[in-house]
XYZ file of C-alpha atoms in Angstrom:
599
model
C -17.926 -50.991 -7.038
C -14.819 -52.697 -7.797
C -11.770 -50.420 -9.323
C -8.471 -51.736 -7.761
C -5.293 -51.407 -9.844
C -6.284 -48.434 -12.239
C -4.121 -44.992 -12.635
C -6.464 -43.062 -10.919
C -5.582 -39.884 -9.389
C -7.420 -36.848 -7.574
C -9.115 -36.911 -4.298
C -11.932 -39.525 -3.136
C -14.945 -37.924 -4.155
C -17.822 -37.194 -1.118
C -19.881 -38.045 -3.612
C -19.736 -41.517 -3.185
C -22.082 -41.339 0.371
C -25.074 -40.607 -2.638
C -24.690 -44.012 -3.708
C -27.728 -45.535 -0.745
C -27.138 -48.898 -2.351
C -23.753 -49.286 -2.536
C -22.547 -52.195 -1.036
C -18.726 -52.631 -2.108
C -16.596 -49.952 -2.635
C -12.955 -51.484 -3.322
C -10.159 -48.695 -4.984
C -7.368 -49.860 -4.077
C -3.756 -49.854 -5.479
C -4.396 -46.576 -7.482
C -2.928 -43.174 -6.819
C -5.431 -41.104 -4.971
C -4.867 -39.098 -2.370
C -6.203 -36.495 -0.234
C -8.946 -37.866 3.130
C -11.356 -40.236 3.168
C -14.514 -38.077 3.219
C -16.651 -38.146 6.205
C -19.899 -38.395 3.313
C -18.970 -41.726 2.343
C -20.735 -42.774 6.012
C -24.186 -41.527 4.342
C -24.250 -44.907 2.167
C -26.103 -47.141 4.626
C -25.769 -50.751 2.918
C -21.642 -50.339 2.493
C -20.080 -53.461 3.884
C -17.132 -53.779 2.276
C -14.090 -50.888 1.456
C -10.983 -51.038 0.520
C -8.787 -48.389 -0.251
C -5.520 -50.150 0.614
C -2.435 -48.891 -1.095
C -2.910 -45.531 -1.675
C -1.589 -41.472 -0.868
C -4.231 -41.124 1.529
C -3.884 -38.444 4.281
C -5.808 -37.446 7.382
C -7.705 -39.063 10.454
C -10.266 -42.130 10.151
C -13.281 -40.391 9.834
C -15.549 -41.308 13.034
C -18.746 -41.270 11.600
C -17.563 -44.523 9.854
C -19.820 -46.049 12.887
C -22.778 -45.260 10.850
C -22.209 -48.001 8.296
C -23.584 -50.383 10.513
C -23.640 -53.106 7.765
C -19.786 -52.951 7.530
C -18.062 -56.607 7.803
C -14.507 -55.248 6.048
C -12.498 -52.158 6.306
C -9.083 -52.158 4.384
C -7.112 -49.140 4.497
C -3.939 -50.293 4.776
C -0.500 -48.543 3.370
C -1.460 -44.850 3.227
C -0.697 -41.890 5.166
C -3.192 -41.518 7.458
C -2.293 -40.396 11.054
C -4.045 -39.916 14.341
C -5.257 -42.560 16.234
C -8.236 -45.571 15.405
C -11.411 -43.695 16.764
C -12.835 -45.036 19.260
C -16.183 -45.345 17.331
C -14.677 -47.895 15.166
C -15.510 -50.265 18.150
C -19.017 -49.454 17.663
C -19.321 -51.684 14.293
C -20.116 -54.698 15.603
C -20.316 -56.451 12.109
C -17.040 -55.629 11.372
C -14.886 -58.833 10.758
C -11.954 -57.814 9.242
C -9.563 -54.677 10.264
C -6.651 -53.497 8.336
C -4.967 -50.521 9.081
C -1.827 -51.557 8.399
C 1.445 -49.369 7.117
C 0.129 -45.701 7.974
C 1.447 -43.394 10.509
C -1.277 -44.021 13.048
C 0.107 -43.007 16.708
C -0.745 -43.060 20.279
C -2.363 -45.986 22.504
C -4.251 -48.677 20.620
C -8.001 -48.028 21.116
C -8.883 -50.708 23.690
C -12.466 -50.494 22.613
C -11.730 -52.568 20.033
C -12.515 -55.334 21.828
C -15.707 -54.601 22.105
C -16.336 -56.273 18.136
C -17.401 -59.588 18.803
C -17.395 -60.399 15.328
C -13.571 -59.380 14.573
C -11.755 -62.381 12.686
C -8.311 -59.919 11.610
C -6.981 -57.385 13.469
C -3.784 -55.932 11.554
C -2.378 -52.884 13.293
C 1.236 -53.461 12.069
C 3.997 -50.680 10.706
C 2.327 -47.530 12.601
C 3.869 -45.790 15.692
C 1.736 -46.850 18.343
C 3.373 -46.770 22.075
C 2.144 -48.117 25.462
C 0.985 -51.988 26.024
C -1.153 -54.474 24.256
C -4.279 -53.606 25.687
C -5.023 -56.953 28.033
C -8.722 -56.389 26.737
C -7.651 -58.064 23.076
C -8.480 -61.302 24.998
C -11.742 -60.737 24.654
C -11.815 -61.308 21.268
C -13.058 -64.782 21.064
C -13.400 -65.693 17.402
C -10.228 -63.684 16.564
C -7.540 -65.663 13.964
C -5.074 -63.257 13.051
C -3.711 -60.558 15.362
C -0.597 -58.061 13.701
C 0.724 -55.974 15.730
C 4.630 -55.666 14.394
C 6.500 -52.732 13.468
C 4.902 -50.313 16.084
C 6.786 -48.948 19.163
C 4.655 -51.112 22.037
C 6.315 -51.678 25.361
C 5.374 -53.811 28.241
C 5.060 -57.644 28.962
C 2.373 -59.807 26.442
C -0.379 -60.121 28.238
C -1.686 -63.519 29.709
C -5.113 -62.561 28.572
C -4.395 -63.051 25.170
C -4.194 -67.094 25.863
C -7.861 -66.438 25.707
C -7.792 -66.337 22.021
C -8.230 -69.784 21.787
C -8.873 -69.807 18.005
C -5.795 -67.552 17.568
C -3.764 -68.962 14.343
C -1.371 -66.197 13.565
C 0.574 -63.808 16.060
C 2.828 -61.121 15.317
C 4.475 -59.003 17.597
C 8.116 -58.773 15.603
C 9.618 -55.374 16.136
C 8.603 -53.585 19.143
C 10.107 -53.342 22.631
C 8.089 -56.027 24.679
C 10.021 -57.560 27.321
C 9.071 -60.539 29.984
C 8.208 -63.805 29.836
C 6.457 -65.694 26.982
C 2.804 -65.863 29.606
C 2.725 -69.907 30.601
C -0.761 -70.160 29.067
C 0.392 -69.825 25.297
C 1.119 -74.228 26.016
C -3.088 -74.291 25.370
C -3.189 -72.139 22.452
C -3.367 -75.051 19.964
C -4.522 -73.242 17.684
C -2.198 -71.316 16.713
C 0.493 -72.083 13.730
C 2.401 -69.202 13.374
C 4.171 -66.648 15.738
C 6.983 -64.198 15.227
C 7.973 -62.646 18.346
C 11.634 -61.023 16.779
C 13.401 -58.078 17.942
C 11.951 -57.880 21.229
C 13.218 -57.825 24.931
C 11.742 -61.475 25.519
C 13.122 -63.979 28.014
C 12.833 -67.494 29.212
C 11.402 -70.593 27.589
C 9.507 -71.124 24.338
C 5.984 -72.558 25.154
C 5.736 -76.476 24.292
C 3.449 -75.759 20.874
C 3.241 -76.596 17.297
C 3.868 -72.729 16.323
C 6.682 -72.720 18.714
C 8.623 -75.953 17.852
C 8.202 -75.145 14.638
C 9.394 -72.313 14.673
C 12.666 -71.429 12.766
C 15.439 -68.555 14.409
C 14.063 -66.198 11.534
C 10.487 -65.581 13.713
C 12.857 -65.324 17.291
C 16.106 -63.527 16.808
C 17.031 -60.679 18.445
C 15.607 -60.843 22.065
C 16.760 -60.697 25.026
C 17.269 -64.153 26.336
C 14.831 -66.936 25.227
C 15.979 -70.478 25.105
C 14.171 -73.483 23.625
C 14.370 -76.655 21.059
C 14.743 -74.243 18.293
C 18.157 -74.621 16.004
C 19.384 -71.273 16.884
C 19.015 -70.949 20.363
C 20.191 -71.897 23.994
C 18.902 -74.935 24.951
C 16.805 -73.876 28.542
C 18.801 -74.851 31.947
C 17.904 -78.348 33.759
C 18.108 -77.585 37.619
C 21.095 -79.678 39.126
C 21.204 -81.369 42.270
C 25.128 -81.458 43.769
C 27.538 -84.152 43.707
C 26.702 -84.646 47.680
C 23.283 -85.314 46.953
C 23.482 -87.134 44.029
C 23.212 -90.797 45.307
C 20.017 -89.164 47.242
C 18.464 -87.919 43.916
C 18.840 -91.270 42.197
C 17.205 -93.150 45.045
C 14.410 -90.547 44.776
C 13.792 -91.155 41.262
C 14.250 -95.199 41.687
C 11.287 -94.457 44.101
C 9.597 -92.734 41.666
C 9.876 -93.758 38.436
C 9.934 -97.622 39.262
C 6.237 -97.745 40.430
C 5.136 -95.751 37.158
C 7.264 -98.402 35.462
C 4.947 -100.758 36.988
C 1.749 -98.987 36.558
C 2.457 -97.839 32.996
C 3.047 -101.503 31.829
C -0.040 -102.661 33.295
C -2.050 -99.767 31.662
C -0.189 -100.637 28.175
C -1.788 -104.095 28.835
C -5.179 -102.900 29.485
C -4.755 -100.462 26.382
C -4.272 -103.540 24.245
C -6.226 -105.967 25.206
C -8.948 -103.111 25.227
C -7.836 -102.125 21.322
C -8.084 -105.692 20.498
C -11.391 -106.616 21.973
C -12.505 -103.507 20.562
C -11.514 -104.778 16.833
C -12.925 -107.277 17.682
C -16.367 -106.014 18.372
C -15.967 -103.878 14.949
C -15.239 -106.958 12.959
C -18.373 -108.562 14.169
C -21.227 -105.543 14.368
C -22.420 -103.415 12.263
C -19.456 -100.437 11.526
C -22.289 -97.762 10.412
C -23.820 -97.572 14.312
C -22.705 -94.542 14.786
C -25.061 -93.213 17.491
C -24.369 -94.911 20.579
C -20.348 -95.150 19.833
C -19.757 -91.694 18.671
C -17.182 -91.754 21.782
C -15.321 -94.316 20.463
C -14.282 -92.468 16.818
C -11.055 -92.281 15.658
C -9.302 -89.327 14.062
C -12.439 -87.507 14.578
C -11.557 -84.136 14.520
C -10.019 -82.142 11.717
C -11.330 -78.246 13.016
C -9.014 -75.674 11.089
C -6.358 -75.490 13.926
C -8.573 -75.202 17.028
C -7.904 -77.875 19.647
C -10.253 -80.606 17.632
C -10.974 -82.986 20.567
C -12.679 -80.291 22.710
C -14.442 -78.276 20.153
C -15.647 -82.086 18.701
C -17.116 -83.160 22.742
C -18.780 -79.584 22.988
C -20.585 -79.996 20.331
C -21.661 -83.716 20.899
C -22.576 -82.427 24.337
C -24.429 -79.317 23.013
C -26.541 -81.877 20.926
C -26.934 -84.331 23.213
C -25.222 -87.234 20.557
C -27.129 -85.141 17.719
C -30.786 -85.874 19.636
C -33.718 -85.112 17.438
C -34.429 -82.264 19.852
C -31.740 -80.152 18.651
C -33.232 -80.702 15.036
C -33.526 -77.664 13.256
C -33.654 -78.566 9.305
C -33.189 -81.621 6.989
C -31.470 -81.128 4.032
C -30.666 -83.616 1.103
C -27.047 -84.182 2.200
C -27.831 -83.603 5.936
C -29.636 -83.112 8.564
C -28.889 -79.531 10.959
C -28.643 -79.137 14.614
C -28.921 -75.855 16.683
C -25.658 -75.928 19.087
C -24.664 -73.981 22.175
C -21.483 -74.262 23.370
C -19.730 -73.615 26.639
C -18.080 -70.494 25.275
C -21.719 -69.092 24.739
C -21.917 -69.033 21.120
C -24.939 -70.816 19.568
C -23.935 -72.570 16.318
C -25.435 -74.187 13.339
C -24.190 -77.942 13.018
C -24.952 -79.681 9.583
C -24.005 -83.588 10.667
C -24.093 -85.440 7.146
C -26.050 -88.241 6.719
C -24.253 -91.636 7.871
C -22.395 -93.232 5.520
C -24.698 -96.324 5.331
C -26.757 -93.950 3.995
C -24.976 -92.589 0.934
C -21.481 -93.844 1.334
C -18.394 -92.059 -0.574
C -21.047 -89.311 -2.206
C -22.005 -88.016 1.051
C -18.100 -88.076 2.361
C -17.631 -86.507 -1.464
C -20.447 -83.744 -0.739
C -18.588 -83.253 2.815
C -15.949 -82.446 1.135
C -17.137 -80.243 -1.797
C -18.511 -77.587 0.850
C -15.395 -77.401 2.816
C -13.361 -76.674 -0.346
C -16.100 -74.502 -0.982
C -16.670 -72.646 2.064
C -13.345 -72.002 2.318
C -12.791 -69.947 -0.636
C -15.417 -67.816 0.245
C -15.809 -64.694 2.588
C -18.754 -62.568 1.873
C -21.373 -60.936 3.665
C -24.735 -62.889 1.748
C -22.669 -66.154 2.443
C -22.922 -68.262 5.557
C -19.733 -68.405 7.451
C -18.079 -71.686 8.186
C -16.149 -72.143 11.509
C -14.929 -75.703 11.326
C -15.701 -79.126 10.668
C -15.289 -82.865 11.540
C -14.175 -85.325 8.951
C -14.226 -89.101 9.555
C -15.306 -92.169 7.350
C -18.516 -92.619 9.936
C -19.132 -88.929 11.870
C -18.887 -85.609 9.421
C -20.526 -82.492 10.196
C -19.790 -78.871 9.715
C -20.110 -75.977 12.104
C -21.666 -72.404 10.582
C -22.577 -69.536 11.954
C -26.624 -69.726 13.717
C -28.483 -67.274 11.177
C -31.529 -66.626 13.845
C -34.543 -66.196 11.856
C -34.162 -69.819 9.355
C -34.994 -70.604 5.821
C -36.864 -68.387 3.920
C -39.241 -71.553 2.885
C -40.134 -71.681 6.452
C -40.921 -67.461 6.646
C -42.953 -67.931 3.595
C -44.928 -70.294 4.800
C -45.890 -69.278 7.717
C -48.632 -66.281 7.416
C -47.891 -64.646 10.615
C -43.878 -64.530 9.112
C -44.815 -63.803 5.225
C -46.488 -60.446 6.744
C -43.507 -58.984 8.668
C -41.714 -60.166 5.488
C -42.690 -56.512 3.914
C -41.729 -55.445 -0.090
C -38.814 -53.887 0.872
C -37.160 -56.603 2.723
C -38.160 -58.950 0.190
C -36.498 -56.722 -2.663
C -33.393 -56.350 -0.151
C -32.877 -60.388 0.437
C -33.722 -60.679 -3.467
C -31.035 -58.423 -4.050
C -28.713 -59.792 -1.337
C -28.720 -63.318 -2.902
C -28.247 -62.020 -6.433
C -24.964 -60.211 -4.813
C -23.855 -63.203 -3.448
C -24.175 -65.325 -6.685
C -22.083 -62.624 -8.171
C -19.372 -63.056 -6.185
C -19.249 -66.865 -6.405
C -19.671 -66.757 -10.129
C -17.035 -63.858 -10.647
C -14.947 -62.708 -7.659
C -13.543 -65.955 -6.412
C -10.179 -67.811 -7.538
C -12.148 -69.631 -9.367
C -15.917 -69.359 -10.254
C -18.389 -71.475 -7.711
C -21.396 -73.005 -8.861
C -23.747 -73.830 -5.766
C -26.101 -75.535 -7.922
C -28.902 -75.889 -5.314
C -30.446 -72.178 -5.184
C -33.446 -73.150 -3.376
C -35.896 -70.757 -0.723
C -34.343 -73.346 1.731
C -30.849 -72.642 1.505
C -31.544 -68.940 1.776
C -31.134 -67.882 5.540
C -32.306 -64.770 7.347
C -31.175 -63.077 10.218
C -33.080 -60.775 12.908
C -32.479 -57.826 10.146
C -33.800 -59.718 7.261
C -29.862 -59.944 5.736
C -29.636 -62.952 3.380
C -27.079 -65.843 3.364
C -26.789 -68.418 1.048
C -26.482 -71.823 2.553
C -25.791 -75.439 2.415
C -22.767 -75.911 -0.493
C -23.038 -79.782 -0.377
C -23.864 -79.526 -4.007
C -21.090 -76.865 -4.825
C -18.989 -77.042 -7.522
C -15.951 -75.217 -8.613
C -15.306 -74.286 -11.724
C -11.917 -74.919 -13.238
C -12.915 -73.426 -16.805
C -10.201 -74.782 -18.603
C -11.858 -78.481 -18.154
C -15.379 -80.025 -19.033
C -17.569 -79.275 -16.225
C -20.343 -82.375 -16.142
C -21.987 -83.872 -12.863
C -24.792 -85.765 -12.180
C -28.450 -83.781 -11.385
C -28.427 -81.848 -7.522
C -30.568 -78.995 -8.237
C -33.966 -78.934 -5.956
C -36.758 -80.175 -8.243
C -38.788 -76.579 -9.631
C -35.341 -74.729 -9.621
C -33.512 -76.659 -11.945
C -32.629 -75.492 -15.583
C -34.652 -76.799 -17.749
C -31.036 -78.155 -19.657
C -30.183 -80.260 -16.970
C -32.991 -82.985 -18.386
C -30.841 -83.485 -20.930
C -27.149 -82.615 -20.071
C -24.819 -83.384 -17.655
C -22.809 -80.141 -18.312
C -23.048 -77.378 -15.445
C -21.907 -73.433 -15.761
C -22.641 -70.585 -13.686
C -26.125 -70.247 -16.313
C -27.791 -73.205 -13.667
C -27.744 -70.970 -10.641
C -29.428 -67.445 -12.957
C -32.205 -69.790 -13.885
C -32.172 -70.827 -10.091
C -31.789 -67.016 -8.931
C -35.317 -66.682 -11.493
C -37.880 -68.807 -9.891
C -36.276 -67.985 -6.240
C -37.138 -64.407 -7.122
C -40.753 -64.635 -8.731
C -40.910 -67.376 -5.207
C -40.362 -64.235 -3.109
C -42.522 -62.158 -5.090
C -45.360 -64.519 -5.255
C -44.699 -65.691 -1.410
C -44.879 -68.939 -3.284
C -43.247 -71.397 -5.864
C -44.117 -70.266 -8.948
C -45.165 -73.065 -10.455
C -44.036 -75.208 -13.623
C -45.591 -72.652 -15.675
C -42.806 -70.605 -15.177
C -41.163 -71.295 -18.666
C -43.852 -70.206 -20.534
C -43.712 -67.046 -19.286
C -42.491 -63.858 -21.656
C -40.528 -60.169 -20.717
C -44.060 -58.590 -22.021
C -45.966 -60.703 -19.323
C -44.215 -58.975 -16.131
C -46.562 -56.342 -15.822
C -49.339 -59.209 -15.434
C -47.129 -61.048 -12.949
C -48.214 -58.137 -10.799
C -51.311 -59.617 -10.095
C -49.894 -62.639 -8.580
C -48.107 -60.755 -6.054
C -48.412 -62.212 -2.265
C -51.662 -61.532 -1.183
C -51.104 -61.548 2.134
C -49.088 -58.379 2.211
C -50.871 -54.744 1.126
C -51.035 -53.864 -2.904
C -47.112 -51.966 -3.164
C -47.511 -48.298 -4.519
C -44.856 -46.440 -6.301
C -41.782 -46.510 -6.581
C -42.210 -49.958 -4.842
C -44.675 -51.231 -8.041
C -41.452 -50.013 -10.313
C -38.850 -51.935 -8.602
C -40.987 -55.122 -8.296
C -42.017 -54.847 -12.148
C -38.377 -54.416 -12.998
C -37.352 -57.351 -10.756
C -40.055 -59.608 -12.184
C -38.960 -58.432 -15.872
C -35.199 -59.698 -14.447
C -36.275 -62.498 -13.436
C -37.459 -63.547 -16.307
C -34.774 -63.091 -17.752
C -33.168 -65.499 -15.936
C -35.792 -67.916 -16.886
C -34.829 -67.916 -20.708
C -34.748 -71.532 -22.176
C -31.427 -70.821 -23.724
C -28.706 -70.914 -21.260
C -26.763 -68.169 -23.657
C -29.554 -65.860 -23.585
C -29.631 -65.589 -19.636
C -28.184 -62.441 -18.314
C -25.017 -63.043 -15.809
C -25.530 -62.575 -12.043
C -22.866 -59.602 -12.284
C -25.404 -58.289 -14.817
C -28.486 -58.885 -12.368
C -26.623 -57.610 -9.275
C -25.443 -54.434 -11.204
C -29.350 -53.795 -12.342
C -30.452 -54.241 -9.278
C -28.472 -52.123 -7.380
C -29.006 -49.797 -10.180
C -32.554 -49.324 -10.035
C -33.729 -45.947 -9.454
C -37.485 -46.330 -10.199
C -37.172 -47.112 -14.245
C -38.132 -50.466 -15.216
C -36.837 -49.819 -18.477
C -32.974 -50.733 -16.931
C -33.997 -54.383 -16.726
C -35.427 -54.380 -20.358
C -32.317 -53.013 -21.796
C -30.980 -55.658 -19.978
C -33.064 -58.725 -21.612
C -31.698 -57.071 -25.003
């Protein structure tokens, strides 16, 4: 439920916790006041509010912790007061935390920490006193951390050079005082810092976000000193005149072997570089398995330290050994990865280039323009990638249970795979859709809606995967591209046409749907196939699982009559996904919301 920007006003209504499948529940920018009810907890499937920018007064409720699906929580600039609840920490889903601009007090909950998942942490403009609590370092996929405009005391704590993913840091306006900790020099990650009006002291660490810092993001502190225009340079210690003829001997000692060594490692360097042209002008330059370490400009990972994220995960691999092998797609092939840090990830290496040439470096570069647009729960996260003209892969988040191909197939699989997870993950993937079709910058065709690029984890929560065939929209231009849909998904106007809209993907969403509801493709068939016929779709229904009663029959008749909707030869006749998401999550047991859609 999206209603940002309208002139509402009043008080949020409890009523909202009645809603058991709503997912999304954005009003922000409006003029509503009064608490956030303590009811709205009672909607179990909520992952997403946002109620930013309004009057609202009061605690945070603390049996939020119920929504146990809940990846964002935006309630920034309002007038709530208290502190964060400690229960907060128990939503371990949560990836993004705003609570900036209210009149929040007290210590900041360490708990926190305990969200393994947390990506933003924005805590900035409230009144909270005492330290940064040293157990933020914990917080190992963390990004952003805002802590400005609070009334914090205390040194910065070396733990946080534990976030080594950390890109933005802001701790402007408080009263920290110290020394800049001596491990910030490894956080290469990070690309922005403003550390202003402070009590800080001593040198700048030597990194990107420091030396490029300008005097705007470090004025007004105590004494720091550094290669920034704006500052003191940092003092050299000086031997004295008496020693001086001492020192230089010392250094003559010193620096004329290294003089000597260096020139004779410059030589080796060279005639190394050469006889290594050499080699590449003579063998075959698409061998990329046994000289993966000898890649150039391999790494281009966001703004984590490339080199070492890029040999954990050849080591993880083992050089991408078959072992690791956990799916073949058309644009690549995906290996399970664990890396040093713990974390098992999802590696999709593209095929080499001898294999496809610029389209595969073209399709490796479609899903990170992609990926990066999106952010939604029924999407698979991206975490980095490599890019170079002989090595590309991307790194996702490891969705545990695998394709849904694979669950369907497998009998043992299919049968835990009960109605109402199968009407959940149909529903999940028709939210998804939604948002790529309607909700982003600009609308996202994935174009390869497929039972293999839908992933499940351990709760049977849907992704949507593998974006090498993604394309983005720019409606203003013609919109044409040569065939990528999985044979038995594609629209049937893609024999004909070269023209792609966000119609390819509902046709798509159809047969995936009537493929969960069978536990099988549906078949070629599937065109000839009517609205009146959905009733005798029911006896097609997966055998494997027990006849559904009602209000399970209801829902699956209404989702058949849906689907085939979707299937309707005319791409103008097909419903939009916002159209199938909104009937789907507003099904209450009467099929005849799905016809009404169809007319």
């Amino acid at each position: 439920m999206e209603l940002d920007g309208n002139n509402f006003y009043g008080h949020l209504s409890s009523n909202w916790g009645k809603f058991h499948n709503l997912t999304q529940l954005h009003i922000s920018k409006t003029n509503i006041s009064g608490c956030i009810p303590p009811e709205l907890s009672e909607a179990p499937n909520l992952y997403s509010i946002d109620l930013s920018s309004n009057h609202l007064t009061g605690n945070i409720p603390k049996e939020l912790r119920n929504l146990t699906l809940l990846s964002i929580l935006q309630i920034s600039n309002n007038h709530l007061s208290g502190n964060v609840p400690v229960q907060i920490a128990s939503l371990y889903e949560l990836d993004t935390l705003d609570l900036a601009g209210n009149n929040l007090s007290g210590f900041i909950t360490k708990q926190l920490a305990n969200l393994p998942k947390l990506w933003n942490l924005n805590l900035s403009h409230n009144k909270f006193i005492g330290n940064i609590p040293v157990e933020f370092g914990q917080l190992k996929v963390l990004r952003s951390l805002d802590l400005s405009g609070n009334l914090l005391d205390g040194t910065i704590p070396p733990m946080l050079t534990e976030l080594k993913y950390l890109e933005t840091l802001n701790l402007a306006h408080n009263s920290l005082s110290g020394l800049i900790p001596s491990g910030f020099d490894q956080m290469l990650s990070l690309t922005f810092v403003d550390i202003s009006y402070n009590q800080l002291e001593g040198p700048l660490p030597n990194i990107r976000a420091f030396n490029n810092a300008t005097i705007e993001v470090l004025r007004n502190n105590k004494g720091l000193c550094g290669n920034v225009y704006g500052l003191e340079s940092c003092p050299t210690s000086r031997s004295g005149s008496h020693h001086h003829s001492h020192h230089i001997s010392k250094v003559l000692l010193i620096v004329l072997p290294l003089i000597t060594v260096g020139t004779v490692m410059l030589a080796l360097i060279y005639y190394k570089f050469s006889y290594h042209l050499f080699q590449t002008s003579t063998t075959n330059e698409n061998q990329v398995g046994g000289n993966i370490s000898v890649l150039q400009d391999v790494f281009t990972i966001w703004n984590f330290d490339g080199k070492v994220v890029y040999e954990n995960i050849v080591d993880a691999t083992e050089e991408f050994d078959d072992k690791h092998l956990i799916g073949v797609g058309g644009h690549g092939s995906v290996y399970k990865a664990k890396l040093q840090t713990g974390q098992v990830v999802a590696v999709k290496k593209l095929h080499s280039v001898a294999n496809g040439g610029n389209s595969n470096l073209k399709s490796f570069t479609n899903e990170i323009q992609t990926l990066t647009e999106i952010r939604h729960r029924n999407v698979v996260k991206l975490y980095g990638f490599c890019s170079h003209s002989q090595l590309s892969f991307l790194v996702y988040e490891f969705i545990e249970k695998g394709s849904l191909e694979k669950i369907l197939i497998d009998d043992e699989q299919a049968i835990a795979f009960d109605w109402n997870k199968r009407i959940n993950v149909i529903k999940d993937v028709a939210n998804a859709l939604c948002y790529m079709h309607h909700d982003c910058s600009l609308p996202i065709v994935h174009r390869d809606i497929s039972s293999k690029n839908i992933l499940l984890d351990m709760e049977c929560v849907a992704r949507v995967s593998d974006f090498g065939t993604a394309k983005l929209l720019n409606l203003n231009l013609t919109n044409s591209t040569s065939f990528a849909c999985t044979f038995g998904y594609a629209a049937p106007e893609l024999a004909y046409t070269t023209r792609v809209n966000e119609k390819c993907d509902v046709y798509s969403f159809g047969v995936l749907a009537l493929e969960i509801l069978f536990g099988e493709h549906p078949g070629d068939v599937v065109s000839l196939w009517t609205i009146v016929d959905a009733m005798l779709l029911m006896d097609k229904l997966d055998q494997r699982l027990p006849h559904p009663l009602n209000p399970i029959i209801e829902e699956l008749v209404a989702i058949a009559v849906i689907a085939l909707a979707c299937l309707t030869e005319s791409p103008q006749s097909r419903p939009t996904m916002k159209q199938v998401s909104k009937d789907l999550a507003g099904f209450q047991g009467d099929c005849n919301l799905a016809v009404v859609l169809h007319q």
